[in-house]
Coordinates of C-alpha atoms and ligand atoms in Angstrom, one line a residue:
M1 CA 23.3 4.7 22.2
T2 CA 22.4 6.8 19.2
I3 CA 19.7 9.5 18.9
I4 CA 17.7 9.3 15.7
K5 CA 16.2 12.7 15.1
F6 CA 13.9 14.0 12.5
P7 CA 13.2 17.6 11.3
N8 CA 10.2 19.4 12.9
N9 CA 8.1 19.4 9.8
F10 CA 8.5 15.6 9.2
K11 CA 5.1 14.0 9.4
W12 CA 4.1 10.8 11.2
G13 CA 1.0 8.7 10.4
V14 CA -0.8 5.4 10.4
A15 CA -2.5 3.6 7.6
T16 CA -5.5 1.2 7.0
A17 CA -7.6 0.1 4.0
A18 CA -11.3 0.0 3.6
Y19 CA -11.9 -3.8 3.1
Q20 CA -9.5 -4.6 5.8
I21 CA -11.2 -2.7 8.6
E22 CA -14.7 -1.4 7.7
G23 CA -17.0 -4.4 7.8
A24 CA -20.6 -3.4 7.2
V25 CA -20.4 -4.8 3.7
K26 CA -24.1 -4.8 3.1
E27 CA -24.8 -1.4 4.7
G28 CA -25.1 2.1 3.4
G29 CA -25.9 1.0 -0.1
R30 CA -22.5 -0.5 -0.7
G31 CA -22.2 -2.8 -3.8
Q32 CA -20.2 -6.0 -3.9
S33 CA -16.5 -6.0 -4.5
I34 CA -14.1 -8.6 -5.9
W35 CA -12.9 -9.2 -2.4
D36 CA -16.3 -10.1 -1.2
T37 CA -16.5 -12.6 -4.0
F38 CA -13.0 -13.9 -3.5
A39 CA -13.2 -14.2 0.3
H40 CA -16.5 -16.0 0.1
T41 CA -15.2 -18.6 -2.3
P42 CA -13.8 -21.5 -0.2
G43 CA -10.1 -22.1 -0.4
N44 CA -9.0 -18.5 -1.1
V45 CA -8.6 -17.1 2.4
L46 CA -7.0 -18.9 5.4
N47 CA -9.6 -20.3 7.8
G48 CA -12.4 -19.1 5.4
D49 CA -12.2 -15.6 6.9
N50 CA -13.8 -12.6 5.1
G51 CA -14.2 -8.9 5.6
D52 CA -17.9 -8.9 6.5
V53 CA -17.3 -7.5 10.0
A54 CA -13.5 -7.0 10.1
C55 CA -12.8 -4.3 12.8
D56 CA -16.3 -2.8 12.3
S57 CA -14.6 0.5 11.8
Y58 CA -17.6 1.6 9.7
H59 CA -19.5 1.9 13.0
R60 CA -16.5 2.5 15.3
Y61 CA -14.7 5.2 13.3
E62 CA -15.1 7.8 16.1
E63 CA -13.4 5.5 18.6
D64 CA -10.6 4.8 16.1
V65 CA -10.1 8.6 15.5
Q66 CA -9.8 9.0 19.3
I67 CA -7.2 6.3 19.4
M68 CA -5.2 8.1 16.7
K69 CA -5.6 11.4 18.6
D70 CA -4.1 9.7 21.6
L71 CA -1.3 8.3 19.4
G72 CA -0.4 11.9 18.4
V73 CA -0.1 11.2 14.7
G74 CA -0.5 14.0 12.1
I75 CA -1.8 11.8 9.2
Y76 CA -4.3 9.1 8.8
R77 CA -4.0 7.2 5.5
F78 CA -7.3 5.4 4.8
S79 CA -8.9 4.0 1.6
V80 CA -12.3 4.5 0.1
S81 CA -14.3 1.6 -0.9
W82 CA -15.2 2.2 -4.6
P83 CA -18.5 0.1 -4.4
R84 CA -19.7 2.4 -1.5
I85 CA -19.5 5.3 -3.9
F86 CA -20.6 3.5 -7.1
P87 CA -22.2 0.2 -6.1
N88 CA -21.9 -0.9 -9.7
G89 CA -18.6 0.8 -10.4
V90 CA -20.3 3.3 -12.8
G91 CA -23.7 5.0 -13.0
E92 CA -25.4 6.8 -10.2
V93 CA -23.4 7.9 -7.2
N94 CA -24.5 6.5 -3.8
Q95 CA -24.8 9.6 -1.5
E96 CA -24.8 7.4 1.6
G97 CA -21.3 6.2 0.7
L98 CA -20.1 9.8 0.3
D99 CA -21.7 10.7 3.6
Y100 CA -19.8 8.0 5.5
Y101 CA -16.5 9.3 4.3
H102 CA -17.6 12.9 5.1
R103 CA -18.3 11.8 8.7
L104 CA -14.9 10.2 8.9
V105 CA -13.0 13.0 7.3
D106 CA -14.8 15.7 9.4
E107 CA -14.0 13.7 12.6
L108 CA -10.3 13.6 11.6
I109 CA -10.1 17.3 10.8
E110 CA -11.8 18.2 14.1
N111 CA -9.2 16.2 15.9
G112 CA -6.3 17.8 14.1
I113 CA -5.4 14.7 11.9
E114 CA -4.8 15.2 8.2
P115 CA -6.6 12.8 6.0
M116 CA -4.6 11.0 3.2
C117 CA -7.0 9.2 0.9
T118 CA -6.2 6.2 -1.2
L119 CA -8.8 5.7 -4.0
Y120 CA -8.0 2.2 -4.8
H121 CA -6.9 -0.3 -2.2
W122 CA -8.0 -3.4 -4.1
D123 CA -11.8 -3.6 -3.7
L124 CA -12.9 -3.3 -7.3
P125 CA -16.7 -3.3 -7.8
Q126 CA -17.7 -6.8 -8.8
A127 CA -19.9 -5.4 -11.5
L128 CA -16.8 -4.1 -13.3
Q129 CA -15.0 -7.5 -12.8
D130 CA -18.0 -9.1 -14.5
Q131 CA -17.1 -6.9 -17.6
G132 CA -13.4 -8.0 -17.5
G133 CA -12.2 -5.9 -14.6
W134 CA -8.8 -4.2 -15.0
E135 CA -8.2 -6.2 -18.2
N136 CA -10.9 -4.1 -19.8
R137 CA -9.8 -0.6 -20.9
E138 CA -13.2 0.7 -19.9
T139 CA -12.4 0.2 -16.3
V140 CA -9.8 2.9 -16.7
E141 CA -12.5 5.4 -17.6
A142 CA -14.7 4.1 -14.8
F143 CA -11.8 4.8 -12.4
A144 CA -11.2 8.3 -13.7
N145 CA -14.9 9.0 -13.2
Y146 CA -14.9 7.7 -9.7
A147 CA -11.8 9.7 -8.9
E148 CA -13.3 12.9 -10.2
T149 CA -16.4 12.3 -8.1
M150 CA -14.3 11.9 -5.0
F151 CA -12.0 15.0 -5.8
K152 CA -15.0 17.2 -6.2
A153 CA -16.9 15.9 -3.2
F154 CA -13.8 16.3 -0.9
N155 CA -12.1 19.3 -2.4
G156 CA -10.7 21.5 0.4
K157 CA -11.1 18.7 3.0
I158 CA -8.7 16.1 1.7
K159 CA -5.4 17.5 0.5
L160 CA -3.3 14.4 0.1
W161 CA -4.5 11.8 -2.4
L162 CA -3.2 8.5 -3.7
T163 CA -4.7 6.9 -6.7
I164 CA -3.7 3.2 -6.6
N165 CA -2.1 1.2 -3.8
E166 CA 0.5 -1.3 -4.8
P167 CA 0.0 -1.7 -8.5
W168 CA 2.3 -4.7 -8.5
C169 CA -0.1 -6.5 -6.2
V170 CA -3.1 -5.5 -8.2
S171 CA -1.6 -6.8 -11.4
F172 CA 0.9 -9.5 -10.8
L173 CA 0.1 -10.9 -7.3
S174 CA -3.6 -11.0 -8.1
N175 CA -3.6 -12.0 -11.8
Y176 CA -0.3 -13.9 -12.4
I177 CA 0.6 -15.4 -9.0
G178 CA -3.1 -15.6 -8.3
A179 CA -2.9 -15.1 -4.5
H180 CA -5.3 -12.2 -4.3
A181 CA -8.6 -11.4 -5.9
P182 CA -9.6 -12.1 -8.7
G183 CA -7.1 -15.0 -8.4
K184 CA -6.0 -15.4 -12.0
K185 CA -2.8 -17.0 -13.2
D186 CA -2.1 -15.4 -16.5
L187 CA 1.0 -13.3 -17.1
S188 CA -0.3 -11.6 -20.2
A189 CA -3.4 -10.5 -18.4
A190 CA -1.3 -9.2 -15.5
V191 CA 1.0 -7.2 -17.8
N192 CA -2.1 -5.7 -19.5
I193 CA -3.5 -4.8 -16.2
S194 CA -0.3 -3.1 -15.0
H195 CA -0.5 -0.8 -18.0
H196 CA -4.2 -0.1 -17.4
L197 CA -3.5 0.8 -13.8
L198 CA -0.9 3.4 -14.8
L199 CA -3.3 4.8 -17.3
A200 CA -6.1 4.9 -14.8
H201 CA -3.7 6.7 -12.5
G202 CA -2.7 9.2 -15.2
K203 CA -6.3 9.9 -16.3
A204 CA -7.4 10.4 -12.7
V205 CA -4.5 12.9 -12.2
N206 CA -5.6 14.7 -15.4
K207 CA -9.1 15.1 -13.8
F208 CA -7.4 16.4 -10.6
R209 CA -5.6 19.1 -12.5
Q210 CA -8.5 20.0 -14.8
C211 CA -10.8 20.4 -11.8
N212 CA -8.2 22.5 -10.0
I213 CA -8.3 20.4 -6.9
E214 CA -6.4 21.8 -3.9
G215 CA -3.6 19.5 -2.7
E216 CA -1.2 16.9 -3.9
I217 CA -1.6 13.6 -5.6
G218 CA 0.6 10.5 -6.1
F219 CA 0.4 6.7 -6.1
A220 CA 2.0 4.1 -3.9
P221 CA 4.0 1.2 -5.4
N222 CA 5.3 -1.5 -3.1
V223 CA 9.0 -2.1 -3.4
T224 CA 11.6 -4.5 -2.1
W225 CA 15.3 -4.9 -2.1
V226 CA 17.1 -7.9 -3.3
E227 CA 20.8 -8.1 -2.6
P228 CA 22.7 -10.3 -5.1
Y229 CA 24.3 -13.3 -3.4
S230 CA 27.5 -12.7 -5.3
R231 CA 28.9 -10.1 -7.7
N232 CA 28.5 -12.6 -10.6
Q233 CA 26.6 -10.8 -13.4
E234 CA 23.9 -13.4 -13.5
D235 CA 23.1 -12.9 -9.8
V236 CA 23.2 -9.1 -10.2
D237 CA 20.9 -9.2 -13.2
A238 CA 18.4 -11.6 -11.6
S239 CA 18.3 -9.5 -8.4
Q240 CA 17.7 -6.4 -10.5
R241 CA 14.8 -8.0 -12.2
A242 CA 13.1 -8.6 -8.8
I243 CA 13.7 -4.9 -7.7
G244 CA 12.7 -3.6 -11.1
W245 CA 9.5 -5.7 -11.4
M246 CA 8.0 -3.7 -8.5
A247 CA 9.8 -0.4 -8.7
D248 CA 11.1 0.4 -12.3
W249 CA 8.1 -1.1 -14.0
F250 CA 5.7 1.3 -12.3
L251 CA 8.0 4.3 -11.8
D252 CA 9.9 4.5 -15.2
P253 CA 6.7 5.2 -17.1
I254 CA 5.9 8.0 -14.6
F255 CA 9.3 9.7 -14.6
K256 CA 10.8 8.6 -18.0
G257 CA 7.7 8.0 -20.1
T258 CA 8.9 4.5 -21.0
Y259 CA 8.8 1.0 -19.6
P260 CA 12.2 -0.5 -18.6
S261 CA 13.4 -2.4 -21.7
Y262 CA 14.9 -5.3 -19.7
M263 CA 11.5 -6.1 -18.2
V264 CA 9.7 -5.5 -21.6
D265 CA 12.1 -8.1 -23.1
L266 CA 11.4 -10.5 -20.3
F267 CA 7.6 -10.3 -20.6
E268 CA 7.8 -10.6 -24.4
E269 CA 9.9 -13.7 -24.1
N270 CA 7.0 -15.1 -22.1
N271 CA 4.4 -14.0 -24.7
A272 CA 3.1 -11.0 -22.7
D273 CA 3.0 -7.7 -24.6
V274 CA 2.3 -4.3 -23.2
P275 CA -0.9 -3.0 -24.8
I276 CA 0.2 0.6 -25.3
M277 CA -2.0 2.8 -27.5
D278 CA -1.1 6.1 -29.0
G279 CA -1.0 8.9 -26.4
D280 CA -0.9 6.5 -23.4
M281 CA 2.6 7.3 -22.3
D282 CA 2.0 11.0 -22.4
I283 CA -1.0 10.5 -20.0
I284 CA 1.2 8.5 -17.6
R285 CA 4.3 10.7 -17.7
D286 CA 4.9 13.3 -15.1
S287 CA 1.6 12.6 -13.3
V288 CA 2.6 12.8 -9.7
D289 CA 3.3 15.5 -7.1
F290 CA 4.8 12.9 -4.8
I291 CA 5.1 9.1 -4.5
G292 CA 4.2 6.8 -1.7
I293 CA 6.5 4.0 -1.0
N294 CA 5.4 0.7 0.7
Y295 CA 8.3 -1.4 2.0
Y296 CA 8.2 -4.5 4.2
E297 CA 11.1 -6.8 3.5
A298 CA 14.3 -7.6 1.5
N299 CA 15.9 -10.8 0.3
V300 CA 19.2 -12.2 -0.9
G301 CA 18.9 -13.6 -4.5
R302 CA 20.8 -15.9 -6.7
F303 CA 20.4 -16.8 -10.4
N304 CA 18.7 -20.1 -11.1
S305 CA 17.5 -20.8 -14.7
E306 CA 14.8 -23.1 -13.3
A307 CA 13.4 -20.6 -10.8
G308 CA 10.3 -19.1 -12.4
L309 CA 9.8 -16.0 -14.5
L310 CA 12.6 -14.0 -12.9
Q311 CA 15.1 -17.0 -12.8
L312 CA 15.9 -15.9 -9.3
E313 CA 15.9 -18.0 -6.1
D314 CA 15.9 -16.6 -2.6
V315 CA 18.8 -17.6 -0.5
D316 CA 17.9 -18.0 3.2
M317 CA 20.7 -16.3 5.1
G318 CA 19.2 -17.1 8.4
Y319 CA 17.9 -13.6 8.9
K320 CA 15.1 -13.3 11.4
K321 CA 11.6 -13.6 10.1
T322 CA 8.3 -12.0 11.0
D323 CA 5.2 -14.0 11.9
I324 CA 4.2 -13.9 8.3
G325 CA 7.5 -15.3 7.2
W326 CA 9.1 -12.2 5.7
F327 CA 12.8 -11.5 6.4
I328 CA 13.6 -8.5 8.6
E329 CA 16.2 -6.4 6.7
P330 CA 16.1 -2.7 7.5
E331 CA 19.2 -2.0 5.4
G332 CA 17.2 -2.9 2.3
F333 CA 14.8 0.0 3.1
Y334 CA 17.8 2.4 2.9
K335 CA 19.1 0.9 -0.3
I336 CA 15.8 1.0 -2.2
L337 CA 15.0 4.6 -1.1
T338 CA 18.4 5.8 -2.2
Y339 CA 18.1 3.7 -5.4
I340 CA 14.8 5.5 -6.2
A341 CA 16.2 8.9 -5.5
D342 CA 19.3 8.1 -7.7
R343 CA 17.0 6.9 -10.5
Y344 CA 14.3 9.6 -10.5
G345 CA 15.8 12.6 -8.7
N346 CA 14.4 14.8 -6.0
I347 CA 10.8 13.7 -6.0
P348 CA 8.9 14.1 -2.7
I349 CA 8.3 10.8 -1.0
Y350 CA 6.0 9.7 1.8
I351 CA 6.5 6.3 3.3
T352 CA 2.9 5.2 2.9
E353 CA 3.4 1.7 4.5
N354 CA 6.0 -0.1 6.6
G355 CA 5.3 -2.5 9.4
I356 CA 5.6 -6.0 10.7
C357 CA 3.4 -9.0 11.4
V358 CA 3.8 -9.9 15.1
N359 CA 1.1 -12.1 16.5
D360 CA 1.6 -11.4 20.2
G361 CA -1.7 -11.4 22.1
V362 CA -3.2 -9.6 25.1
E363 CA -2.1 -10.7 28.5
A364 CA -3.4 -8.9 31.6
G365 CA -4.5 -6.0 29.5
E366 CA -1.2 -5.5 27.8
V367 CA 0.5 -6.6 24.5
K368 CA 4.2 -6.9 24.8
D369 CA 5.2 -6.7 21.2
A370 CA 8.9 -5.9 21.6
R371 CA 9.7 -7.3 18.2
R372 CA 7.5 -4.7 16.5
I373 CA 9.3 -1.9 18.4
D374 CA 12.7 -3.4 17.2
Y375 CA 11.5 -3.6 13.6
L376 CA 10.2 0.0 13.7
K377 CA 13.4 1.3 15.2
G378 CA 15.5 -0.4 12.5
H379 CA 13.3 0.7 9.7
I380 CA 12.7 4.3 10.8
T381 CA 16.5 4.6 11.3
S382 CA 16.8 3.6 7.6
V383 CA 14.3 6.4 6.7
N384 CA 16.5 8.8 8.7
R385 CA 19.7 7.7 6.9
S386 CA 17.9 8.2 3.6
L387 CA 16.8 11.7 4.7
Q388 CA 20.4 12.5 5.7
S389 CA 21.5 11.2 2.2
G390 CA 19.3 13.8 0.5
V391 CA 16.2 11.7 -0.2
N392 CA 13.2 14.1 -0.2
L393 CA 11.2 12.3 2.5
K394 CA 8.2 14.2 3.8
G395 CA 6.7 11.7 6.3
Y396 CA 6.5 8.1 7.6
I397 CA 3.2 6.3 7.8
T398 CA 3.2 2.9 9.5
W399 CA 1.1 -0.1 8.6
S400 CA -1.2 -0.4 10.5
L401 CA -3.3 1.4 13.1
L402 CA -5.2 -1.8 13.9
D403 CA -4.8 -5.5 13.5
N404 CA -7.1 -6.2 10.5
F405 CA -8.1 -8.5 7.7
E406 CA -4.8 -9.5 6.2
W407 CA -6.1 -10.5 2.7
A408 CA -5.4 -14.2 1.9
E409 CA -4.1 -14.7 5.4
G410 CA -7.4 -13.6 7.0
Y411 CA -7.3 -12.6 10.6
S412 CA -4.4 -14.9 11.4
K413 CA -1.7 -12.2 10.9
R414 CA -1.5 -9.1 13.0
F415 CA 0.1 -5.8 11.8
G416 CA -1.5 -3.3 14.2
L417 CA -0.2 -0.9 16.8
V418 CA -3.5 -1.7 18.4
H419 CA -4.7 -5.2 19.0
V420 CA -8.3 -6.1 17.9
N421 CA -10.2 -8.9 19.6
Y422 CA -12.2 -10.2 16.7
R423 CA -15.0 -11.6 19.0
S424 CA -15.6 -8.5 21.2
L425 CA -14.0 -6.0 18.7
E426 CA -12.3 -4.5 21.7
R427 CA -9.2 -2.5 20.9
T428 CA -6.1 -2.8 23.1
K429 CA -3.1 -0.5 22.7
K430 CA 0.1 -2.5 22.3
D431 CA 3.6 -1.6 23.7
S432 CA 4.5 -0.4 20.2
F433 CA 1.6 2.1 20.3
Y434 CA 3.2 3.8 23.3
W435 CA 6.7 3.7 21.7
Y436 CA 5.4 5.2 18.4
K437 CA 3.4 7.8 20.3
K438 CA 6.6 9.2 21.7
V439 CA 8.2 9.2 18.3
A440 CA 5.2 11.0 16.7
E441 CA 5.1 13.5 19.6
N442 CA 8.9 14.2 20.0
G443 CA 10.3 13.5 16.5
W444 CA 13.2 11.4 17.8
F445 CA 14.0 8.1 19.5
S446 CA 17.1 6.3 20.6
V447 CA 18.6 3.0 19.4
Ligands
PNW1 C1 0.3 -4.7 1.6 N1 2.8 -10.1 -0.9 O1 0.0 -5.9 1.1 C2 -1.0 -3.9 1.6 O2 -1.0 -2.6 1.0 C3 -1.7 -3.9 2.9 O3 -3.1 -3.9 2.6 C4 -1.3 -5.2 3.7 O4 -2.1 -5.4 4.8 C5 0.2 -5.0 4.0 O5 0.9 -4.8 2.8 C6 0.8 -6.2 4.8 O6 0.8 -7.3 4.0 C7 0.8 -6.9 0.6 O7 2.4 -11.2 -0.7 C8 0.3 -8.2 0.8 O8 3.9 -9.9 -1.7 C9 1.0 -9.2 0.3 C10 2.1 -9.0 -0.4 C11 2.6 -7.7 -0.6 C12 1.9 -6.7 -0.1

């Protein structure tokens, strides 16, 4: 047995996102988002599910805060629905939208939980998409304006901010692979969007600094680890492309002021140029106080000239899979965290998401999700090993507080510490909830 112990000031938290939990899509003056459109278009989401009701957290936020208080976490990472604040993306601010988040944030603070706010977790106002969405440079300005409105409205209450969640998903998964809203399949559009997202982040941070907002700001790329099947250079290079597509592509501009050349070359070979204008890289560079890292899985990869953009094929090594089909590989978490620290230095890091899809249901009032506890033990141990290696980790925030709307997978995939019955909306604490509660309260566990 080994005791895995964390420093006293290490923070523990849970995360959610607006469209995945709120519901109430037509209430409080909220405008339509691209996820309303996408989910209501047949064929996009499994079983035709949508976020109209979700966990109904818009009405049940007080109950959810009490659940978190019982859990003993110090941080709640939530996201704001842009179309609740600006129903058309720009124009007049919707006070009812601000009021909702004030009620939520006040409730958190009264219960001793620190709010961490993500400004963009994928629900772009449909009105902006109608003008070209993130492909249109004007969306960058609209985002900076929305961010400024939020900073000013919550200055002094929210002290931890994230601009954009998972820019790789927003650009490539949504506009090249086409699995998420708006469901496009165009590499050139996706590369363009990735640049606009970084610019939107940079401009929002400029507003944050200009307005002298109290607190810290960052953004949260999702990362992975791909271990080369062999030490053959082709396997090593192909695996590096997969790691770099998610990490280097979005972090090099921030810390080095340039895009990684091996990825620029790859995109150019595929007729996708980065639309950099004069001054852009200066806006993007050095624009974070901390970074958020989202990690779920790793793979083993091998070069295959026929295998898509990256010329990389996954090799199934027989590792265990989660109920969404992702490989369980805690070592990859340690490897990518130390990789990031080696590449960019001592930058403060929060783990802003890490968790597992396990679909165990309620039996006699209990949810025996032992596989979630195992996953968390392995992955939080990797966080501990990274901390011991000198990675500047400030906290760990697990995905997710509740089972929720898992995007293209609808309600069929459960990531929560708390089970949600989507008919009655009843919440049931899982075994993993009680395990994580001890970790959050004591700062240690045994493996
Ligand atoms: C992240 N993929 O999403 C998101 O930030 C969460 O909203 C989500 O619920 C969580 O991870 C679990 O999936 C992703 O297909 C969704 O590569 C899909 C992918 C990656 C991240």
